[in-house]
Coordinates of C-alpha atoms in Angstrom, one line a residue:
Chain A
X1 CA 31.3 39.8 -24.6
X2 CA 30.2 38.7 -28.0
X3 CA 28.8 42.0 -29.5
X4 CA 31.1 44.2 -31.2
X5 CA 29.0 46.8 -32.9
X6 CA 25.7 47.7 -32.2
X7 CA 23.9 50.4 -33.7
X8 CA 21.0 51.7 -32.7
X9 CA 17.7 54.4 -34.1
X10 CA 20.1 55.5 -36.3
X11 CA 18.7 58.2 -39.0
X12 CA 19.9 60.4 -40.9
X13 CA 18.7 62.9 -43.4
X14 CA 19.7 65.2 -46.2
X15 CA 17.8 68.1 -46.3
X16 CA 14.0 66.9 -45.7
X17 CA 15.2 63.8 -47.5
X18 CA 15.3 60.8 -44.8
X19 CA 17.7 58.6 -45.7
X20 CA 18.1 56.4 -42.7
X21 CA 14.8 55.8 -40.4
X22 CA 15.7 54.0 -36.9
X23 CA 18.1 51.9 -38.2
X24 CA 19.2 49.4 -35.8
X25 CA 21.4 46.1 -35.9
X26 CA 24.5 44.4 -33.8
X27 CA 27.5 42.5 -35.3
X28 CA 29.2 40.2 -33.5
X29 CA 32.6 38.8 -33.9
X30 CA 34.1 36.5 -36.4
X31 CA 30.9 36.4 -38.7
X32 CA 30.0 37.9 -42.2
X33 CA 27.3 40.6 -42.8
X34 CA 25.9 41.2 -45.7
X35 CA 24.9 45.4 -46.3
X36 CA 22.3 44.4 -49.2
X37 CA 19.8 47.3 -50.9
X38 CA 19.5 48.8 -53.8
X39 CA 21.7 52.0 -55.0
X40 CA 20.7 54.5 -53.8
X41 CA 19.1 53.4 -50.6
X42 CA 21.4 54.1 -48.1
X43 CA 24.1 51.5 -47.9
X44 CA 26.8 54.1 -47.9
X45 CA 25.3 56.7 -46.3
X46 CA 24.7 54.2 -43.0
X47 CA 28.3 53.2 -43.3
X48 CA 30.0 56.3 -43.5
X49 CA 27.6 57.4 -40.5
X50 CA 28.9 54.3 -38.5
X51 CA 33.0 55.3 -39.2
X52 CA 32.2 59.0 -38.7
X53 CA 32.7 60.3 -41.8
X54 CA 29.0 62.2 -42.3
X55 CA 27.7 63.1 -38.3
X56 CA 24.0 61.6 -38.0
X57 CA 21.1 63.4 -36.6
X58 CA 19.9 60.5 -34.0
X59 CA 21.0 57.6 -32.6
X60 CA 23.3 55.4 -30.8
X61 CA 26.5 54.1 -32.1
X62 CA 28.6 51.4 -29.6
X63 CA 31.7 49.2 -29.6
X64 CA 32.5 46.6 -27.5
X65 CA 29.4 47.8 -25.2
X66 CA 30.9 51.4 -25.0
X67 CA 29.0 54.6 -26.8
X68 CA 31.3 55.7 -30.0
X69 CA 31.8 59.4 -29.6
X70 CA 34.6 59.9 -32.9
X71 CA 36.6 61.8 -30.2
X72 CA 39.6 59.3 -29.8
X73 CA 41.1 57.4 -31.9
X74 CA 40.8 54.0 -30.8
X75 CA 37.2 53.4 -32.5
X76 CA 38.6 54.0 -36.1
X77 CA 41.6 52.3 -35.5
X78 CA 39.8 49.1 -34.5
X79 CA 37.7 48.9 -38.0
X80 CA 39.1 48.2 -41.5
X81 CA 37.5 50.1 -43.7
X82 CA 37.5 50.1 -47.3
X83 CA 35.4 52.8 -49.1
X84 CA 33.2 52.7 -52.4
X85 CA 36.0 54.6 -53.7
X86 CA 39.3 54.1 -51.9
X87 CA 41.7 57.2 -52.6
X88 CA 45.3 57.3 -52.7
X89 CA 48.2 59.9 -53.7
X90 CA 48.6 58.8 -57.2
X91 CA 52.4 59.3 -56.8
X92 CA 53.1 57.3 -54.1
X93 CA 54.2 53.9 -54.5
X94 CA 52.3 50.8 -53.0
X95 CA 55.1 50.3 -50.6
X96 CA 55.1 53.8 -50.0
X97 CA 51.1 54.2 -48.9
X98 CA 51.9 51.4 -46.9
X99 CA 54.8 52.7 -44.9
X100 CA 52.6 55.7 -45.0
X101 CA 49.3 54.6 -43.7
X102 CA 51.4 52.3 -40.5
X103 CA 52.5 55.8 -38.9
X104 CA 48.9 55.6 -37.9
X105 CA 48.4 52.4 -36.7
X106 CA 49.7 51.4 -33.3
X107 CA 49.0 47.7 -34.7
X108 CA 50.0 48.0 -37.7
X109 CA 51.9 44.8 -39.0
X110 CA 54.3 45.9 -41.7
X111 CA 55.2 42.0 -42.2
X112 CA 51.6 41.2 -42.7
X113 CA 51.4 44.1 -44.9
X114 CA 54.3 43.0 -47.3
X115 CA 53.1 39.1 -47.4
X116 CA 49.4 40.5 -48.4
X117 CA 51.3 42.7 -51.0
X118 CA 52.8 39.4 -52.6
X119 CA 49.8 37.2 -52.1
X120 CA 47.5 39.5 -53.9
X121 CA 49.9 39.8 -56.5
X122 CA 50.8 43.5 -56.2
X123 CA 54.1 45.5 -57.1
X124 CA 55.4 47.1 -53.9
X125 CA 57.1 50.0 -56.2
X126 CA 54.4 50.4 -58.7
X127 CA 52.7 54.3 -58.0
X128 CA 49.2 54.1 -57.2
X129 CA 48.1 55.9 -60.8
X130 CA 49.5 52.9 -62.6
X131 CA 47.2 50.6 -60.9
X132 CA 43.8 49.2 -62.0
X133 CA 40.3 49.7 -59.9
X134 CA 40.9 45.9 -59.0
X135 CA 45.1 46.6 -58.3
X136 CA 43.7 49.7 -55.9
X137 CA 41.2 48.0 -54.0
X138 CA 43.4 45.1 -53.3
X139 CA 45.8 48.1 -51.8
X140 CA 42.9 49.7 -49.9
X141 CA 41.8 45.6 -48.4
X142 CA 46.5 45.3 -47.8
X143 CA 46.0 48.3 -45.9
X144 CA 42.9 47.7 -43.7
X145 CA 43.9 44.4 -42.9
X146 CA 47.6 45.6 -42.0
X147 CA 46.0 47.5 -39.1
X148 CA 45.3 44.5 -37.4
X149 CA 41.1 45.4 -37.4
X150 CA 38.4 43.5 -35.1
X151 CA 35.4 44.8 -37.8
X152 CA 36.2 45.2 -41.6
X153 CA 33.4 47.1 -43.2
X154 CA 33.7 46.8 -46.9
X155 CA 31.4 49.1 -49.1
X156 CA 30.4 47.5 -52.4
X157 CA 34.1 46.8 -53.3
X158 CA 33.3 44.6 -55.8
X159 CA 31.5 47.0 -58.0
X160 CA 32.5 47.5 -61.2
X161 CA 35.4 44.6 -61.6
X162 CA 35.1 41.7 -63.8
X163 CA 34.4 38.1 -62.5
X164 CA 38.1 36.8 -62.2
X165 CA 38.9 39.8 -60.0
X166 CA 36.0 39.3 -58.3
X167 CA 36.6 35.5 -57.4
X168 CA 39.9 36.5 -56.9
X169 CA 39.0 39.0 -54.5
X170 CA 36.7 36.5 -52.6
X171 CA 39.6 34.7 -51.8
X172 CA 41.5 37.1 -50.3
X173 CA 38.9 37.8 -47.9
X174 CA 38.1 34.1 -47.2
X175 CA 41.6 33.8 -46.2
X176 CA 41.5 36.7 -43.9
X177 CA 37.9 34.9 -42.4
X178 CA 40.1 31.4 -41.9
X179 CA 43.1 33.6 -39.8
X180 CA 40.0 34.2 -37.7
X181 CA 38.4 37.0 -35.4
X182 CA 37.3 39.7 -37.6
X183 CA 33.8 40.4 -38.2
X184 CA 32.8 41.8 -41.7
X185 CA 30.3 43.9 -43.0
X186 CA 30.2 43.5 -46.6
X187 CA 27.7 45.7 -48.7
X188 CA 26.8 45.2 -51.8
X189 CA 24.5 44.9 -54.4
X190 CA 25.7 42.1 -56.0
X191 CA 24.8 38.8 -54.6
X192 CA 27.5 36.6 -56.2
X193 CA 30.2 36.7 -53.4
X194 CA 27.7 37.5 -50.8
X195 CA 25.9 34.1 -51.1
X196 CA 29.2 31.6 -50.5
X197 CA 29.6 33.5 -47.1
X198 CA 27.3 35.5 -46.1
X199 CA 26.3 34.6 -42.3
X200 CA 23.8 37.0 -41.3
X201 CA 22.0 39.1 -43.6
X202 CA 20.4 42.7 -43.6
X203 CA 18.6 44.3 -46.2
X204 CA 17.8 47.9 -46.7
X205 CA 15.0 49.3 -48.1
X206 CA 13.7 53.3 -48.0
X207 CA 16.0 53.7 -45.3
X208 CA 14.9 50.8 -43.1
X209 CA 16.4 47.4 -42.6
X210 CA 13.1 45.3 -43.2
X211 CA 15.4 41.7 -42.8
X212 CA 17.6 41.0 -40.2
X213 CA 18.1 37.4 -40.0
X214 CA 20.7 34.5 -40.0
X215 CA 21.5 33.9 -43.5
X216 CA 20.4 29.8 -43.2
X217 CA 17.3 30.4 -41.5
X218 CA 16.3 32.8 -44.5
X219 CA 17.1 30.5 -47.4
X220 CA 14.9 27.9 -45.5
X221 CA 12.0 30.2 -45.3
X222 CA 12.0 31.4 -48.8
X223 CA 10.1 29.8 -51.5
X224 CA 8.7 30.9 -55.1
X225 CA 5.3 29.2 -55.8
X226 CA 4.5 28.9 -59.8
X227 CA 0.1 28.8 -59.6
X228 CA -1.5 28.1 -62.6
X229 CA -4.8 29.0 -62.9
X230 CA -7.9 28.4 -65.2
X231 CA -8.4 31.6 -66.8
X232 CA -6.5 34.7 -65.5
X233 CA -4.7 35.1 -61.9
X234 CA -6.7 37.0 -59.3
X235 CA -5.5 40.4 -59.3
X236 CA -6.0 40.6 -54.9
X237 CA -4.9 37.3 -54.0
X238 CA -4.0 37.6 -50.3
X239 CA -2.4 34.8 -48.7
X240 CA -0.2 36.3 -46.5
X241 CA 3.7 37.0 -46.8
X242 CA 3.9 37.6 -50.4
X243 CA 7.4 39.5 -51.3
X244 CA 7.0 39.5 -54.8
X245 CA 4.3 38.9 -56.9
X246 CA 4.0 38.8 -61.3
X247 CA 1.7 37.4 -63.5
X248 CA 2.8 35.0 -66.7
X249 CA -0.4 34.7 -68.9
X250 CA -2.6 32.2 -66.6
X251 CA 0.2 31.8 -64.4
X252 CA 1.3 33.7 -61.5
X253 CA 4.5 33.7 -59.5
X254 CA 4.7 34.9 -55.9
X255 CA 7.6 35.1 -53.6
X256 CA 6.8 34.1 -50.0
X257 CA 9.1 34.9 -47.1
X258 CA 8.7 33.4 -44.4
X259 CA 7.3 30.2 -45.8
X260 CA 5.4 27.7 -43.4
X261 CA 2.3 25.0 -44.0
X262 CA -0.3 27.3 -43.2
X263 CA 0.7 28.8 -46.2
X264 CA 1.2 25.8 -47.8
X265 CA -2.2 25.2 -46.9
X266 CA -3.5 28.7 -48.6
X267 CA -2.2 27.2 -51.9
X268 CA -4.1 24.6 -51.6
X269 CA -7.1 26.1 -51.0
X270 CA -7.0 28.2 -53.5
X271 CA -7.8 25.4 -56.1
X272 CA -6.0 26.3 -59.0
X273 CA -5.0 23.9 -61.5
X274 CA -1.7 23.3 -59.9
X275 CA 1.1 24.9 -58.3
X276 CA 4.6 24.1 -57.8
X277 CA 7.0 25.3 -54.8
X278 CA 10.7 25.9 -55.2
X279 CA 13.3 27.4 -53.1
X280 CA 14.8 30.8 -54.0
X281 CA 18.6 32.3 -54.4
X282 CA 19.8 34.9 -52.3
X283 CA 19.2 36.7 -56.2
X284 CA 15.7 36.2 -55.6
X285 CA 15.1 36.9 -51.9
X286 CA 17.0 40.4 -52.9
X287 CA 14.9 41.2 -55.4
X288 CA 12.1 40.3 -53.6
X289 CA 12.6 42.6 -50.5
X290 CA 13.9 45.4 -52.8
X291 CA 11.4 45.6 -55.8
X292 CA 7.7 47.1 -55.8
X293 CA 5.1 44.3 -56.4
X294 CA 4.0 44.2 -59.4
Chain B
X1 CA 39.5 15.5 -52.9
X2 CA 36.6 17.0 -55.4
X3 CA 34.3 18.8 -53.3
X4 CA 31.4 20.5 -55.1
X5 CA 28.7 22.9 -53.5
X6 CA 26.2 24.8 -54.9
X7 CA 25.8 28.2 -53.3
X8 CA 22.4 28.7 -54.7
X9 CA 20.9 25.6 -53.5
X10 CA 18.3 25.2 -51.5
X11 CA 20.7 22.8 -48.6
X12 CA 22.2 25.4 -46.4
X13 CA 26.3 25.3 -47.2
X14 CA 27.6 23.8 -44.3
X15 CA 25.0 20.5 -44.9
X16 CA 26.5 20.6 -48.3
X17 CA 30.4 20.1 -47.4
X18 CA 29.1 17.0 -44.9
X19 CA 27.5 15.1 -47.1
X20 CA 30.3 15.6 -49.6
X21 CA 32.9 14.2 -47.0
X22 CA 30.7 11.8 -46.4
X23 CA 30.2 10.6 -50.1
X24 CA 33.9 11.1 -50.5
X25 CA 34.0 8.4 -47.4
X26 CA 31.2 5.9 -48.3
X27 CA 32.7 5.8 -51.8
X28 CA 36.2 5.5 -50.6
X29 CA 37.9 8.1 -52.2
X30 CA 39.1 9.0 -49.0
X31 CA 40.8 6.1 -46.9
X32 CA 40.9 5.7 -43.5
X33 CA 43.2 7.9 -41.6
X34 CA 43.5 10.1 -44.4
X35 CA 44.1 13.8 -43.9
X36 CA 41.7 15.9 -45.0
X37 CA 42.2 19.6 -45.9
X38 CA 42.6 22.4 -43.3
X39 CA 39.9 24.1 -42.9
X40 CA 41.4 27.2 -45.1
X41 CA 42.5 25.4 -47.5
X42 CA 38.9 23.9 -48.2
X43 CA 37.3 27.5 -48.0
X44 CA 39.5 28.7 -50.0
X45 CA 39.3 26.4 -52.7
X46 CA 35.7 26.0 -52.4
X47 CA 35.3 29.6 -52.3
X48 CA 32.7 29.6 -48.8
X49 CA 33.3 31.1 -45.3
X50 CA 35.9 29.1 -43.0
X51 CA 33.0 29.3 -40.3
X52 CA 30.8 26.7 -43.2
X53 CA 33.8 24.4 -43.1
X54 CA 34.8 24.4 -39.4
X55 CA 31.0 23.4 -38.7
X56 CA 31.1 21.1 -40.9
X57 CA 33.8 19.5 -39.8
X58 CA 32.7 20.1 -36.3
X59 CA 29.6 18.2 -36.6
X60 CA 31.6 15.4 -38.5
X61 CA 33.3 15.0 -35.7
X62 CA 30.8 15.1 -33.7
X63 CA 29.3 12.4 -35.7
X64 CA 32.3 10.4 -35.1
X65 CA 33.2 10.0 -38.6
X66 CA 36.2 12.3 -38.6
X67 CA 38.9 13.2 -35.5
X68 CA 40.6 16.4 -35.5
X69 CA 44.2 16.5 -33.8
X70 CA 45.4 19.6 -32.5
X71 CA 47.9 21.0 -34.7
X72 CA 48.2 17.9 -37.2
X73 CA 44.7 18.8 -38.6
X74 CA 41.5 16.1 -39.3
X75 CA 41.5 12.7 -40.6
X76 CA 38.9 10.3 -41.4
X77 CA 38.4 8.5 -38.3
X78 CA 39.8 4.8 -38.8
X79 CA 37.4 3.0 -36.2
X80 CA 34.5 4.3 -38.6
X81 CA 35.9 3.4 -42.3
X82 CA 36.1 -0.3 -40.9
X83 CA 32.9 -0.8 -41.3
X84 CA 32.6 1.0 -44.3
X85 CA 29.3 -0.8 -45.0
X86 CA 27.5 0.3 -42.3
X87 CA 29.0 4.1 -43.0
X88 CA 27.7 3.2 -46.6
X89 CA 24.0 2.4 -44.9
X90 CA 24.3 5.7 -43.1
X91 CA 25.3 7.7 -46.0
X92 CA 22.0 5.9 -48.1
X93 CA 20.1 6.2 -45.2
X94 CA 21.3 10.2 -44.5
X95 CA 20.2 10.8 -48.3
X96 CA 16.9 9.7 -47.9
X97 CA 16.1 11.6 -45.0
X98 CA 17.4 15.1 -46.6
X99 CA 15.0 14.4 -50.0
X100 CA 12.3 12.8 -47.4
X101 CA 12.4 16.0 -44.8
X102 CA 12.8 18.4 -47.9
X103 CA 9.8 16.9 -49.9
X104 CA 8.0 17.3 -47.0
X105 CA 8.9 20.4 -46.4
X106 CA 6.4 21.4 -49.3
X107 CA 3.7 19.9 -47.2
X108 CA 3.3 16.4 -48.9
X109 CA 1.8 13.5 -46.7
X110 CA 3.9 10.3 -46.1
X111 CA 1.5 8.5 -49.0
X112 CA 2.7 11.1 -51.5
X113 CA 5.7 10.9 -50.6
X114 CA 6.4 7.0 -50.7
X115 CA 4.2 7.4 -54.4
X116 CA 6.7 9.9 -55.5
X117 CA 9.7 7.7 -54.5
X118 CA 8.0 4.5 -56.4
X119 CA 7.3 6.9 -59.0
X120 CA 10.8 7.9 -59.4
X121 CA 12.3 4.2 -58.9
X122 CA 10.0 3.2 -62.0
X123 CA 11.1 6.0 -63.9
X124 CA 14.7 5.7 -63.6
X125 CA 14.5 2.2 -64.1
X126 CA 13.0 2.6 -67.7
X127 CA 15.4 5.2 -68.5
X128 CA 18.1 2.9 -67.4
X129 CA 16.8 0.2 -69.7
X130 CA 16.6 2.5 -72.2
X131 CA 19.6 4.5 -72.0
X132 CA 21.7 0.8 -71.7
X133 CA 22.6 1.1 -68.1
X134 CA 22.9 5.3 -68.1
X135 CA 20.8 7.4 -66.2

């Protein structure tokens, strides 16, 4: 069975706000997700739905091929998951959340637990309030992983540290991938973690996911094209799967996803005084999918 | 072993790490029978997913260029550093394909293609002469 998760016409709203719209998507094991939208589109509103958190009004939510109904325990226990905001006592101690949180957790690997403590460089007696945003979330990852999870669901942890914690961060999780097994789902607004290894890619827009594709297969389908033209760009130019479009004076730059040579072959025909085609960063193919066309 | 990728290139990762390993081999910076990293160890230092570096390795060995021994890890594969030359040929040969396939990728005909690579012979050549043996 190689499907862990799969969720399906998921929606949610708030009030007559519709947040989530049919959402729908599988993970499967040992292989990084990458949550992408904007803030305030519904990254965390579609995760804390999927752990239970917020009840939604429609849809389907399985594990392992069985209907998740929140009842037991067994579903929670078998995700890691770290929250936007992680929140602990502020008077415990890290050793002591620990010891805490493994009362829980028929799994739960105390040894694994005091190793991660070291390798991420925390103080096992230090209380929580002493510890920085970076310090906490490492906590809140020494925690999930300590449980021994099959799906680690991290939302936008990254958010608000500086690059070295980051990078540091990156490599705590990379070194959770290598022990093997556990799926991720990583969301995020920020694309430079995501990119080094991100395996399958979703992006969420107005409460939809409008890409759901294998992470390679995307980079090879998206292209910028630079046109230049003899006087000033079309305003309707319609050649098909324009993401992204902005004019430069006499030039004008569209993104294209999914690239292939008949729209090669549109460029060409268009006759402008030249064009140039270049491939695009997961920065790019974000924006894209996520900005209004200008 | 220095292993550089670039994350926001347009060569998917795992492409990247072979034809690093196999630079690293055709230049002989790595010898025969040498370990190479685990597989953690090269995502971690590299900062990519494991999965990039096991298929990488995977397809290496597939490509008979490294063998992986259970529990004592992968090694460049002796039988193919002997003939480093021909691995050398490969490696050139390798090169040109991923610039040929990618050029084309942008829809230019073989003739444009061959013009660009004369074009860009010449023009390194000059710069060469110029620069006194620099690129």
């Amino acid at each position: 069975m190689s499907e862990l998760l799969r969720v399906e016409r998921l929606s949610k709203a708030f009030g007559r706000r519709a947040v989530l719209r049919d959402i729908g998507f599988t993970v499967e094991p040992g292989k990084v997700y990458g949550l992408m939208g904007r803030n305030g589109e519904g990254k965390t509103t579609l995760i804390r739905t999927i752990m239970g958190v917020i009840p939604r009004d429609a849809g389907v939510i399985s594990f392992k091929g069985r209907p998740v109904t929140f009842a037991g325990a067994d579903y929670k226990r078998a995700i890691g998951y770290v929250p936007e905001n992680p929140f602990f006592y502020g008077g415990m101690s890290v050793a002591g959340i620990l010891a805490f949180n493994g009362r829980f957790f028929p799994k739960w690997d105390a040894k694994k637990a005091a190793s991660d403590v070291e390798r991420f460089g925390l103080d096992p007696s230090a209380k929580v309030r002493t510890l920085s945003r970076g310090q906490q979330l490492k906590l809140a990852v020494v925690a999930a992983l300590a449980a021994g999870p099959e799906l680690l669901i991290l939302d936008d942890p990254t958010s608000g540290l500086d690059v070295p914690t980051r990078r540091d961060f990156l490599r705590d999780i990379i070194g959770e991938l290598a022990r093997g097994g556990t799926a991720v789902l990583f969301a995020t607004h920020l694309v430079h973690e995501l990119e080094r290894i991100v395996d399958h890619l979703f992006i969420l827009r107005g409460g939809r996911i409008v890409l759901d594709e294998p992470y390679d297969k995307v980079k090879i389908l998206a292209r910028r094209a630079v046109i230049s033209f003899d006087g000033p760009p079309p305003e309707d130019l319609d050649i098909g799967p324009i993401i992204g479009r902005r004019r430069m004076g006499q030039d004008l730059e569209l993104l294209l996803y999914p690239w292939s040579e008949e729209v090669n072959a549109s460029l060409r025909g268009l006759n402008a005084l030249r064009f140039e085609v270049e491939p695009l960063s997961l920065e790019d193919i974000f924006t894209g999918f996520v900005q209004d066309e200008r | 072993m220095l292993i550089k990728v670039d994350a926001r290139g347009f060569v998917p990762l795992y492409e990247q790490v072979k034809a690093e390993i196999r630079r690293l081999a055709a230049l002989g910076a790595v010898k025969p029978a040498d370990p190479l990293p685990s597989i953690r160890e090269l995502a971690a230092e590299i900062l990519v997913n494991p999965n990039t570096v096991a298929r990488a390795y995977r397809e290496l060995e597939q490509e008979g260029l490294i063998v992986t021994q259970k529990g004592r890890g992968s090694f460049l594969s002796a039988r193919r550093a002997q003939d480093a030359d021909r691995s050398l040929e490969a490696h050139l040969r390798r090169k040109m394909d991923e610039t040929v396939r990618e050029i084309r990728s942008f829809g230019r005909s073989p003739a444009e293609i061959l013009k660009l690579a004369e074009e860009s012979v010449r023009r390194l050549d000059e710069t060469g002469r110029k620069g006194g043996g620099n690129e």
